[in-house]
Coordinates of C-alpha atoms in Angstrom, one line a residue:
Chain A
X1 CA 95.3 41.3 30.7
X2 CA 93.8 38.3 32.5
X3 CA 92.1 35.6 30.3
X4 CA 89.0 36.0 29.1
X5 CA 85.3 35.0 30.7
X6 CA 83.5 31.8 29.3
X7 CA 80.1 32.6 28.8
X8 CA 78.9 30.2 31.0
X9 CA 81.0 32.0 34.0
X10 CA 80.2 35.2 32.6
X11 CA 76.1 34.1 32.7
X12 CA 76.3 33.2 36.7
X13 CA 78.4 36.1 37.1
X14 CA 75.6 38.1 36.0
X15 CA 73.5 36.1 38.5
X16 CA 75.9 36.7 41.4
X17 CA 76.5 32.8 41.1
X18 CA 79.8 33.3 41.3
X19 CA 82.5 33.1 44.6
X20 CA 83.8 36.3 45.9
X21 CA 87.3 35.9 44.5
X22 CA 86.2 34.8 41.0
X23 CA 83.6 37.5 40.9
X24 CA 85.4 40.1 41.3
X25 CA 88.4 39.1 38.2
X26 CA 85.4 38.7 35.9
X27 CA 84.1 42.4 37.1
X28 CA 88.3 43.3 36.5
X29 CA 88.4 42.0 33.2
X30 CA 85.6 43.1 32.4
X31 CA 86.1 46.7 32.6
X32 CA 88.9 46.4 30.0
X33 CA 87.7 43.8 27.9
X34 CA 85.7 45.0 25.0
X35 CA 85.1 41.7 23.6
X36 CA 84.0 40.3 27.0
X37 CA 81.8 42.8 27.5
X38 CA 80.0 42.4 23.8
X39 CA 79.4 38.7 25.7
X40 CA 77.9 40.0 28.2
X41 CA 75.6 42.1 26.3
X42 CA 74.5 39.3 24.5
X43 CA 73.8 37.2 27.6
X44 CA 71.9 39.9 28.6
X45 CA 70.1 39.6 25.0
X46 CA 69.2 36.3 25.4
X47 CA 66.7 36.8 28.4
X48 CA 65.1 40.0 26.3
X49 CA 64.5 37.5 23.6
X50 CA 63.1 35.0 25.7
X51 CA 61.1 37.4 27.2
X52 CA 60.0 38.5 23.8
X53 CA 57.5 35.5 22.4
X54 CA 53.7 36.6 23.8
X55 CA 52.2 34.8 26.1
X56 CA 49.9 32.4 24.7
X57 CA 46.2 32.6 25.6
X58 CA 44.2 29.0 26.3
X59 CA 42.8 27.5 23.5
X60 CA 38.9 27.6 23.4
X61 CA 39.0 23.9 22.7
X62 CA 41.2 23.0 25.6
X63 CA 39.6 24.9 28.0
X64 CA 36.3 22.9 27.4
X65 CA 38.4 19.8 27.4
X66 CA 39.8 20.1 30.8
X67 CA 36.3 21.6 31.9
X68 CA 35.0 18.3 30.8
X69 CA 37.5 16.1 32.4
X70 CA 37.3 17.8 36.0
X71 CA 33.4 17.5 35.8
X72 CA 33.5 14.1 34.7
X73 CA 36.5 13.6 37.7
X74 CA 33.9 14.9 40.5
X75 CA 31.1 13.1 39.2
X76 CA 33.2 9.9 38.9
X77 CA 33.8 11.0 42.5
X78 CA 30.6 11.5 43.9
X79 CA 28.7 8.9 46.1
X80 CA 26.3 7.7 43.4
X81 CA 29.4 7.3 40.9
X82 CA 30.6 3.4 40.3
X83 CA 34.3 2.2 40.8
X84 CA 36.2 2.0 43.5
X85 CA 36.2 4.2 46.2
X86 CA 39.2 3.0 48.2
X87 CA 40.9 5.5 49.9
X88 CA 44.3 5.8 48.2
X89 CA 46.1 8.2 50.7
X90 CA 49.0 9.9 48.6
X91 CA 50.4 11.3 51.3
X92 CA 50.0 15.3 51.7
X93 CA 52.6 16.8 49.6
X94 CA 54.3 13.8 49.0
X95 CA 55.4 14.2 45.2
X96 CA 55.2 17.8 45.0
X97 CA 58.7 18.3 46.1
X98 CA 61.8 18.3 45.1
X99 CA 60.5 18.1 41.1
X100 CA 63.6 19.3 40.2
X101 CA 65.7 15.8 41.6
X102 CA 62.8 13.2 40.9
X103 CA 63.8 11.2 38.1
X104 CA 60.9 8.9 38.5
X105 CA 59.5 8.1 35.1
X106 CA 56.1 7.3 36.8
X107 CA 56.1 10.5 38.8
X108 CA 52.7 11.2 37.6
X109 CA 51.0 8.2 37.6
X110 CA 48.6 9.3 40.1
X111 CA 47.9 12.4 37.6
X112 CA 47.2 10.3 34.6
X113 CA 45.6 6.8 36.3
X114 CA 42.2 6.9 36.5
X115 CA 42.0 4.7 39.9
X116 CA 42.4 5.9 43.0
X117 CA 43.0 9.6 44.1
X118 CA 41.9 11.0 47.3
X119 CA 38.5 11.1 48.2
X120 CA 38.1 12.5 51.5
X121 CA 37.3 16.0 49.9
X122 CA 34.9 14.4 47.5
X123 CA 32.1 17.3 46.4
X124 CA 28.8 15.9 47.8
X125 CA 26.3 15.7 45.3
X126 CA 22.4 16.6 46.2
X127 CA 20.3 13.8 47.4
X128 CA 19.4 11.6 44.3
X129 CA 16.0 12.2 45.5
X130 CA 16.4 15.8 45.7
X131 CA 18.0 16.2 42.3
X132 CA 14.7 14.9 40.8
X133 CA 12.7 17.0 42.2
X134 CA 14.8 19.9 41.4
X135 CA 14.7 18.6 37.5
X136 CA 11.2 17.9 37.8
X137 CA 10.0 21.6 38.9
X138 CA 12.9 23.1 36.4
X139 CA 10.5 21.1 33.7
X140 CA 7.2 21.9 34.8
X141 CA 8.8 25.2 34.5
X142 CA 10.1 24.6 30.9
X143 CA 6.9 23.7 29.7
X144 CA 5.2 26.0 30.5
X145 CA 8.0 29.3 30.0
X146 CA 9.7 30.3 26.7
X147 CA 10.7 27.2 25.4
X148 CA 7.3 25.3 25.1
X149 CA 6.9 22.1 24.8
X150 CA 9.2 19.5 26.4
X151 CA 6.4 16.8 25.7
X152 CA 6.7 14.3 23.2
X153 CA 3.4 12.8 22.0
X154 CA 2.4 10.1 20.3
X155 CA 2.5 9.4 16.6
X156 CA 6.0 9.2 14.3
X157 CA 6.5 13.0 14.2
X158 CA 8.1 14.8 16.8
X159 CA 6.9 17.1 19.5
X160 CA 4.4 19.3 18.5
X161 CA 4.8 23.1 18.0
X162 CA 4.0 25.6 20.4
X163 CA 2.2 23.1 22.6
X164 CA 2.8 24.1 26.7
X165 CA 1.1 20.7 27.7
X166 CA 2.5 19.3 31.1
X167 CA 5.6 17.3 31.3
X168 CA 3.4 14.0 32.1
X169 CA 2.8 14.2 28.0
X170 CA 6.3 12.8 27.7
X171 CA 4.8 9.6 29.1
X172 CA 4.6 7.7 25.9
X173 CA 6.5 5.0 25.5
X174 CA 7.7 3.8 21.9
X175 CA 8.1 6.9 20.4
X176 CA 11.0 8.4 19.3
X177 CA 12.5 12.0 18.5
X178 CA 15.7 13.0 16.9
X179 CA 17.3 16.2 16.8
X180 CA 19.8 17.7 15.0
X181 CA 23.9 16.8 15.0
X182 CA 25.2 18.4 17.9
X183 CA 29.4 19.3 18.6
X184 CA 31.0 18.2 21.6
X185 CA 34.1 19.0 22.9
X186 CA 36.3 15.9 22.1
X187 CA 40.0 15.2 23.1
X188 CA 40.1 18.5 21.5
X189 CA 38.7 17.5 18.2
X190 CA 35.5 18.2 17.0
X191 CA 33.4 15.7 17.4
X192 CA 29.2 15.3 17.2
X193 CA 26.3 13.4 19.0
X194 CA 22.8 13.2 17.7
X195 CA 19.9 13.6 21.1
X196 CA 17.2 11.6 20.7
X197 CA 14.4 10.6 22.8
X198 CA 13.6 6.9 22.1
X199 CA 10.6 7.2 25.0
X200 CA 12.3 5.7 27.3
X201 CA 11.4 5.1 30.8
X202 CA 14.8 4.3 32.8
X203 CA 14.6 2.3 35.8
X204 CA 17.4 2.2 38.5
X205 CA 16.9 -2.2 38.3
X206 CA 16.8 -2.1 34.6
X207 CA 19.4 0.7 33.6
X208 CA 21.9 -1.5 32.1
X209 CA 19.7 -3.7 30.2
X210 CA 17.5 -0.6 28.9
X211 CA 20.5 0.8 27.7
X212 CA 22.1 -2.2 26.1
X213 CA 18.8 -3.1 24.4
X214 CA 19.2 0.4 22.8
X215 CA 22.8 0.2 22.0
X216 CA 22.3 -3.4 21.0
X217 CA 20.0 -2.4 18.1
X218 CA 22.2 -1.2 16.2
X219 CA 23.1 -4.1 15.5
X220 CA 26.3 -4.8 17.4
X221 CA 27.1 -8.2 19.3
X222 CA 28.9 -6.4 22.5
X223 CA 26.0 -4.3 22.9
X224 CA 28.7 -1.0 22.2
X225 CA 29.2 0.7 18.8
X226 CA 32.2 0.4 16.9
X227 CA 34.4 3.5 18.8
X228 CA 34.4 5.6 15.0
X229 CA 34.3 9.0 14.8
X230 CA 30.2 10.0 14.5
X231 CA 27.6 8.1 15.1
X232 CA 23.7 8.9 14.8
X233 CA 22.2 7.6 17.7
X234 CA 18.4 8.5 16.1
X235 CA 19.5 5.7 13.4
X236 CA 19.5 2.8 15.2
X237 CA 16.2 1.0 17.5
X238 CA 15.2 -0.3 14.6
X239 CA 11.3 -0.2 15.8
X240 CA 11.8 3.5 16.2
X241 CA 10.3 5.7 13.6
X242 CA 13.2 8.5 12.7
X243 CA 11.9 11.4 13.0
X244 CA 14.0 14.2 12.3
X245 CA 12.5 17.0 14.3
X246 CA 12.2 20.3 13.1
X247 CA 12.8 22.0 15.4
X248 CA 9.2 23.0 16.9
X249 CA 11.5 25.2 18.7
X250 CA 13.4 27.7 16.7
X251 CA 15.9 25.2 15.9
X252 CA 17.1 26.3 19.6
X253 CA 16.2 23.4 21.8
X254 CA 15.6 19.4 22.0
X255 CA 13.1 18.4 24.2
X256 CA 12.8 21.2 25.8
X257 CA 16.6 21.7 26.4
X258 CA 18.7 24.4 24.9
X259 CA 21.1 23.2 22.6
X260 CA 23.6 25.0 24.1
X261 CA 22.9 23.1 27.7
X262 CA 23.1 19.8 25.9
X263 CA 26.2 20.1 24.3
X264 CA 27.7 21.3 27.3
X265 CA 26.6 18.4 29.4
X266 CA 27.8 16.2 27.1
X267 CA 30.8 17.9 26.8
X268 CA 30.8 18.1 30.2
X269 CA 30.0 14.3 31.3
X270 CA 32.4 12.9 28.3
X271 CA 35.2 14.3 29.1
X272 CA 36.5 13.6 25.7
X273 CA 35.6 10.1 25.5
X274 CA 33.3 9.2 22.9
X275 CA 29.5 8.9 23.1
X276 CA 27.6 6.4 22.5
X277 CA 23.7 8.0 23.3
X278 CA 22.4 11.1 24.3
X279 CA 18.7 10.1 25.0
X280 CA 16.6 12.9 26.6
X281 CA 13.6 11.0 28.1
X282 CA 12.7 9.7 31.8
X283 CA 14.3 8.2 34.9
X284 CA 11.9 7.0 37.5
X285 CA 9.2 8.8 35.5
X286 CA 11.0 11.8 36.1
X287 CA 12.8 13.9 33.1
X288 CA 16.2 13.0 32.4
X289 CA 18.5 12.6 29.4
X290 CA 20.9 9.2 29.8
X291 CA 24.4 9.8 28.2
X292 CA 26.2 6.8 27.3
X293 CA 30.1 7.1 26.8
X294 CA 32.5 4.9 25.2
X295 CA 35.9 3.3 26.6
X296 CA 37.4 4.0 30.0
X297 CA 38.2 1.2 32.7
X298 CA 35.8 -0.7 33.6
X299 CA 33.9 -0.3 30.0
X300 CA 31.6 2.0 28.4
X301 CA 29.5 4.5 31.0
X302 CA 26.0 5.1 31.6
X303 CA 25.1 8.4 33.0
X304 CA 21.3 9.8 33.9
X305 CA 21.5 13.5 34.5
X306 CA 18.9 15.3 35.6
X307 CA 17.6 18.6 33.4
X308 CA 20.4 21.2 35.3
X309 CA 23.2 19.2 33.2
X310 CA 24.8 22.0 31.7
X311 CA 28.7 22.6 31.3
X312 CA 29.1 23.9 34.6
X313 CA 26.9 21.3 36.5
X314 CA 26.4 17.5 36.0
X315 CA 23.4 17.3 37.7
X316 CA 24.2 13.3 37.6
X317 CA 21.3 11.4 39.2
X318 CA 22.6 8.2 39.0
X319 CA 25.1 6.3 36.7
X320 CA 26.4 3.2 35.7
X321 CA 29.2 1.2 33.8
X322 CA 28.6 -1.1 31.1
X323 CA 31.2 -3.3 31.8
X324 CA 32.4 -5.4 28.3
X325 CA 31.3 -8.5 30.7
X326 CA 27.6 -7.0 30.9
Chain B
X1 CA 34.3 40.5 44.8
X2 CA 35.2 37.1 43.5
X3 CA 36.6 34.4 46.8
X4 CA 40.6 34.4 46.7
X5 CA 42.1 31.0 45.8
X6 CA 42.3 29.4 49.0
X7 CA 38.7 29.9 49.5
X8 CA 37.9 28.3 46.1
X9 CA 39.8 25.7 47.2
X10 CA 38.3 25.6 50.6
X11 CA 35.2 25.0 49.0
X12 CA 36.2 22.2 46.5
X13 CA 37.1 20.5 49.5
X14 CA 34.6 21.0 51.3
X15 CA 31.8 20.0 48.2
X16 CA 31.7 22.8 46.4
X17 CA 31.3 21.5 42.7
X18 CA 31.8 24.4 40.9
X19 CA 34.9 25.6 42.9
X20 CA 38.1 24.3 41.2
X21 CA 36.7 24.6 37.8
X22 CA 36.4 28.1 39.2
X23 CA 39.7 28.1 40.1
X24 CA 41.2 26.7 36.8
X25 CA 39.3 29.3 34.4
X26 CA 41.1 32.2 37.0
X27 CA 44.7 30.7 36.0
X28 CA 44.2 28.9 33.0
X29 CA 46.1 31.0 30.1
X30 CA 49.3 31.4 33.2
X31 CA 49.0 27.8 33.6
X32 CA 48.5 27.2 30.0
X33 CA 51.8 29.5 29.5
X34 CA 53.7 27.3 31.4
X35 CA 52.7 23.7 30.0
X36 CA 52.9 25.0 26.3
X37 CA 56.1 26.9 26.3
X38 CA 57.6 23.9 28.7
X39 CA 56.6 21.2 26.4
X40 CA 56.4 23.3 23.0
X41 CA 53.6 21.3 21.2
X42 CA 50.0 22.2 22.0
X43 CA 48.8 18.5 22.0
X44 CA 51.3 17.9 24.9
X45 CA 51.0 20.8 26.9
X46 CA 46.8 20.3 26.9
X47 CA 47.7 16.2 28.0
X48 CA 50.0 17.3 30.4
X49 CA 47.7 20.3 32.0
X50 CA 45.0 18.0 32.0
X51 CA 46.9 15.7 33.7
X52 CA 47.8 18.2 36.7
X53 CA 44.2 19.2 37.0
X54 CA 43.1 16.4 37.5
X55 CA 45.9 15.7 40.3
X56 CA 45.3 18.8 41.7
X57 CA 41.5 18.2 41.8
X58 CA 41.9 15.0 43.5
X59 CA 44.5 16.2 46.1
X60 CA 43.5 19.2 46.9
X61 CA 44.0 18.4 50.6
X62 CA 47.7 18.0 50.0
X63 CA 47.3 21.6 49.9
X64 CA 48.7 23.1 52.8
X65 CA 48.8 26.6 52.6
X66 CA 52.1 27.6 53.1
X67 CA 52.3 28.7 49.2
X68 CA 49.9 30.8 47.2
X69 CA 47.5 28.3 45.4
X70 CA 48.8 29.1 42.3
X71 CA 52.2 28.4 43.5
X72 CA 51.1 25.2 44.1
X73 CA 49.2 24.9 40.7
X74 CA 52.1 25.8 38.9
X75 CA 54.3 23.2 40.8
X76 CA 51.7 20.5 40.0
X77 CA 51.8 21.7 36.4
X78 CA 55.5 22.3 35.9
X79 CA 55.9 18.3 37.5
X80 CA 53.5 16.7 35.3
X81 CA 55.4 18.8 32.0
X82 CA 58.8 17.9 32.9
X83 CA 57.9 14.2 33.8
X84 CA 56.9 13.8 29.8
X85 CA 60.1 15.9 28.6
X86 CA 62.3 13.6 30.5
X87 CA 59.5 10.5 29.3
X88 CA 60.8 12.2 26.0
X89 CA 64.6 12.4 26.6
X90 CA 64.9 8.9 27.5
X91 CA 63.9 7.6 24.7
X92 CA 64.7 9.7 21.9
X93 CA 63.4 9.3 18.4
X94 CA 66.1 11.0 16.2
X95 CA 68.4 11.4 19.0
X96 CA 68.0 15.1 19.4
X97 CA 66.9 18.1 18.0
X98 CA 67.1 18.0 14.6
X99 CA 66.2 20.3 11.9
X100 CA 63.2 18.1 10.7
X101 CA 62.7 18.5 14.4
X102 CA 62.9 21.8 14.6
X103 CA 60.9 22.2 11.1
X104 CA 57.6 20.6 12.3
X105 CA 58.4 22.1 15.7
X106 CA 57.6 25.2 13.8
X107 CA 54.8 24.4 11.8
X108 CA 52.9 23.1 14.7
X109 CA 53.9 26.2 16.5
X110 CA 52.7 28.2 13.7
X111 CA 49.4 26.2 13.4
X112 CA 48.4 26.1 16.9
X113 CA 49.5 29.3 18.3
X114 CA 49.0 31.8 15.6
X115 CA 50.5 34.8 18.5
X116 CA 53.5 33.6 18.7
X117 CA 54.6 32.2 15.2
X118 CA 56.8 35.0 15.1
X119 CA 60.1 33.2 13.7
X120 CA 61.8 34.9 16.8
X121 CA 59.3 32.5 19.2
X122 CA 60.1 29.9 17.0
X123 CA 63.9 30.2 17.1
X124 CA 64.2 30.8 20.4
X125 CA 61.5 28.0 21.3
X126 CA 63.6 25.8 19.0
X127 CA 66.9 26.3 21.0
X128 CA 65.6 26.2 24.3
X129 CA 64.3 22.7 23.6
X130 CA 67.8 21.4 23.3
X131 CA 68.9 22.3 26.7
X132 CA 67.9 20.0 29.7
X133 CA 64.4 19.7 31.2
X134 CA 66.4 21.4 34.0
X135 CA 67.2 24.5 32.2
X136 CA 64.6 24.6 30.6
X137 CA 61.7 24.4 33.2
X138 CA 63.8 27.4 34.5
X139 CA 64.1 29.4 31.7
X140 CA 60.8 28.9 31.1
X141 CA 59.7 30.6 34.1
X142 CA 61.9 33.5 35.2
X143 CA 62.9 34.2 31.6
X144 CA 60.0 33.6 29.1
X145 CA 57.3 33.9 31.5
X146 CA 58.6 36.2 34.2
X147 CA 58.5 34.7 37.3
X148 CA 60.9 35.9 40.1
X149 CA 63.2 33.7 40.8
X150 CA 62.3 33.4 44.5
X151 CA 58.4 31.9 43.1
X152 CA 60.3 29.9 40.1
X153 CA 62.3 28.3 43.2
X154 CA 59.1 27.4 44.8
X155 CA 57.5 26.5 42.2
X156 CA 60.2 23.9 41.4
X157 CA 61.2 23.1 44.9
X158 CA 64.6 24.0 44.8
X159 CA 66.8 26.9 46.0
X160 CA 66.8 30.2 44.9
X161 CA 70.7 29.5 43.9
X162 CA 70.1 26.5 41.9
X163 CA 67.3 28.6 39.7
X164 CA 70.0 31.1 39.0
X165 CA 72.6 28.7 38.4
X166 CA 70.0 26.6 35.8
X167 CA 69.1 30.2 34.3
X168 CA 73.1 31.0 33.6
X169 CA 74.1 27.8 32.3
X170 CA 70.9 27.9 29.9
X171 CA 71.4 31.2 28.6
X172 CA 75.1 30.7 28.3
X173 CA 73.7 27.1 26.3
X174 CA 71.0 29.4 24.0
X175 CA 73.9 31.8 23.6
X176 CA 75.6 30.6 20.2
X177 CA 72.3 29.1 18.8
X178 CA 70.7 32.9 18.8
X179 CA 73.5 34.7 17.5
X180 CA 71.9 35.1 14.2
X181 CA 68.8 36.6 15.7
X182 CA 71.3 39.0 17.4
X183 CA 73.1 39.6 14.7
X184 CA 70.3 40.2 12.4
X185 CA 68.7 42.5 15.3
X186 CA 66.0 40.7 15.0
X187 CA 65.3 41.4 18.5
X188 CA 66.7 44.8 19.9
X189 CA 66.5 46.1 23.7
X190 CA 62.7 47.0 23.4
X191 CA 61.2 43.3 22.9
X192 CA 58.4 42.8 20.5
X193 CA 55.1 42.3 22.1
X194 CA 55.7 45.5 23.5
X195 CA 54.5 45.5 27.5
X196 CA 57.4 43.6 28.4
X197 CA 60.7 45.9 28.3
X198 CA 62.8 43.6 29.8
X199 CA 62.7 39.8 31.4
X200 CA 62.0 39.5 34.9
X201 CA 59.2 42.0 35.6
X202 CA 55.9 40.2 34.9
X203 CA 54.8 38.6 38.4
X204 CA 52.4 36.1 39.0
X205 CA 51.6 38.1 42.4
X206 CA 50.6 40.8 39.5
X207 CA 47.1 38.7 38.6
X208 CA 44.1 38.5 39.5
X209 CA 42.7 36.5 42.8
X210 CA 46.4 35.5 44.0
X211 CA 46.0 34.6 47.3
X212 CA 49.2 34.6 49.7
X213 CA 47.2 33.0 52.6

């Protein structure tokens, strides 16, 4: 009787990994080798049994997370996004291959830095102009259709129920509007922002400064929060009255936006960073909510996006960074 | 009708901002497969598919069509996973898998993947993460997930007799460290889970929207 097969021989055997010669005095033995052929029964086991765990479904929460990330990547991308748009060429398929014989410890560095990456197939966004006037119609609609009043009117309380005033009611400056604590989808953790609508009236010039001034109340010398867990943004413009809204609305929408939308566009734009400020308010006299969000190179974020923000669409009218310099 | 991948893709390129998140929600829990049962913990496998979306988003020119799109996902996926396992081998914190290892191996399992906290899945998850990233990317795919070996060779840009090769000398690896299950018959010829009767038959060409263009 010839010697027996090591199960590693006996595994590529089983593959047809084996020479001619050698394969065919493991098929001999084999055939009169009970032991050997419990081993290869085994062998055989050991693909059933990997076989056997389920395949896992996506997690909810990660789904939203890379969502987020790939919006944020093609706004970061699009020609009214900051940073650098140098034209990195990586080189078609450069990288791809041979995964297998790369040992390269940075073999992914262009998957996890955030500079650089091809932008020759960068997703064109609408006109800046054109955006606006899509959001503008989209709240003319609002105000007048099922969820009322998008206005915010004078005086310390919020909007007022029911009312289907035009949009131009939102032009009133120094008053403010919270709603309620929203989730976001957060580096997979849960994570909340509060909307509110300090009666702001962004300017393109003055973008940075309006939202520093506004960050700034709060209290804190860089202009930025402290980067800890949940923050109320309603809390902090010290001149604003807080005013929790109830809900005029069902509990369903801020400002005339649907919950729903709103967490999704910040869940969206964030991309799991932290925010800073979700205020729904104006751009150019136009309605617009600015998201502010924390960390990143280059410092903290400023995004206006226009009233079609939602978790499948940035809508981004224009954006800016907060860099730690000002 | 929903567009086949290389359409999607077309479209990305050419603006369309919708189109690879499109693309991503068609493949996600196949993709998802192959990070988390590559890297084993949930937090890794979400960083690392993250990761190679966001390459994939950015290059999606590098695209060439000679592959299925998902073939070329998967490769972008399976790179980015086995670039942190050998980030992980080469600096080792206990210097291998041991049974504290093994232990919260499990309990994250359990705690994040409720379907497959079976202690089968979590044996044979626990072995397979002592063979090499090698072995295990192959495993992985024409044994756990059911990949042919001719895509599991594309998707890891090697030949179809180096997958087989990786797949022996794996199983002949996991061999003595499932015994027990065998012996137990923990895990007889019909598998648990029930629609799989045997590894190997489970395409990716079987999905949805595959596109061979």
């Amino acid at each position: 009787m010839t010697r027996h097969v090591r199960a590693e021989a006996l595994a590529r055997y089983r593959e047809g990994d084996l020479g001619g010669r050698r394969s065919a005095r493991v098929r001999a033995h084999l055939a009169g080798c009970p032991r050997c052929t419990a081993l290869d029964e085994d062998l055989a086991r050991v693909s059933v049994m990997l076989a056997s765990a389920p395949a896992p479904v996506m997690p909810e929460q990660v789904t939203a997370r890379i969502e987020a990330a790939l919006a944020a990547e093609g706004a970061r991308q699009a020609p009214l996004g900051a940073g650098s748009a140098r034209p990195a060429p990586l080189g078609a398929g450069r990288g791809l291959r041979r995964p297998g014989r790369s040992s390269r410890p940075g073999g992914s560095r262009h998957a996890t830095g955030r500079v650089g990456g091809r932008r020759r197939h960068l997703p064109e966004l609408l006109s800046p102009l054109t955006v606006r006037a899509l959001a503008a119609a989209a709240a003319v609609v609002l105000a007048g259709g099922v969820y009322g009043a998008v206005q915010l009117l004078g005086g310390p309380s919020a909007a007022v129920p029911g009312s289907a005033s035009s949009a131009a009611g939102i032009d009133q400056h120094g008053v403010a509007s919270t709603g309620p604590r929203l989730a976001y989808a957060s580096a997979g953790r849960r994570a909340d922002f509060t909307p509110v609508s300090t009666g702001t009236d962004f300017q393109p010039g003055r973008l940075r400064s309006q939202v520093s001034s506004l960050l700034g109340s709060q209290g804190q010398g860089s202009g930025l929060p402290p980067a800890n867990g949940h923050r109320q943004a309603a809390t902090e413009p010290g001149a604003l009255p807080s005013a929790p809204s109830a809900s005029p609305l069902g509990s369903q929408s801020f400002q005339g936006i649907r919950f729903t939308a709103l967490q999704g566009c910040v869940s969206r734009i964030s991309a799991g960073r932290q925010v800073l400020l979700v205020d729904v308010d104006q751009y150019q006299g136009r309605p617009a909510t600015v998201v502010v969000v924390a960390g990143g190179p280059g410092g903290s974020r400023v995004w206006v996006v226009g009233r079609g923000c939602s978790r499948t669409d940035s809508d981004v009218i224009a954006q800016a960074s907060l860099a730690a310099a000002g | 009708m929903q567009p086949p991948d290389a359409e999607l893709l077309r479209r990305h390129a050419g603006g369309d901002a919708d189109a690879f998140g499109q693309l991503f929600l068609r493949h996600r829990d196949r993709l998802w497969a192959v990070a988390l049962r590559t890297l084993a913990d949930p937090e890794d496998a979400a960083d690392a598919l993250q990761d190679a979306m966001i390459s994939a988003f950015r290059r999606a020119d590098s695209f060439r069509g000679d592959s299925a799109v998902t073939t070329w996902l998967h490769r972008i996926v399976v790179n980015a996973c086995l670039d942190r396992l050998r980030r992980k081998a080469a600096r080792p914190a206990t210097g291998g898998t041991d049974e504290r290892t093994l232990d919260s191996l499990a309990h994250r399992r359990a705690a994040a993947d409720p379907s497959s906290a079976s202690d089968t899945t979590i044996d044979v998850m626990a072995a397979l993460r002592t063979l090499p990233p090698d072995q295990q990317a192959a495993l992985v795919l024409v044994d756990m997930l059911g990949y042919p070996v001719a895509d599991a060779a594309e998707v890891l840009g090697i030949s179809q007799g180096t997958v087989k090769s990786r797949c022996a000398r794996g199983r002949a690896r996991l061999l003595p460290r499932l015994a027990h299950l065998r012996r137990a018959g923990a895990v007889t010829g019909t598998a648990r889970g029930g629609n799989r009767s045997a590894a190997g038959n489970v395409s990716p060409a079987q999905g949805e929207g595959d596109d061979q263009s």
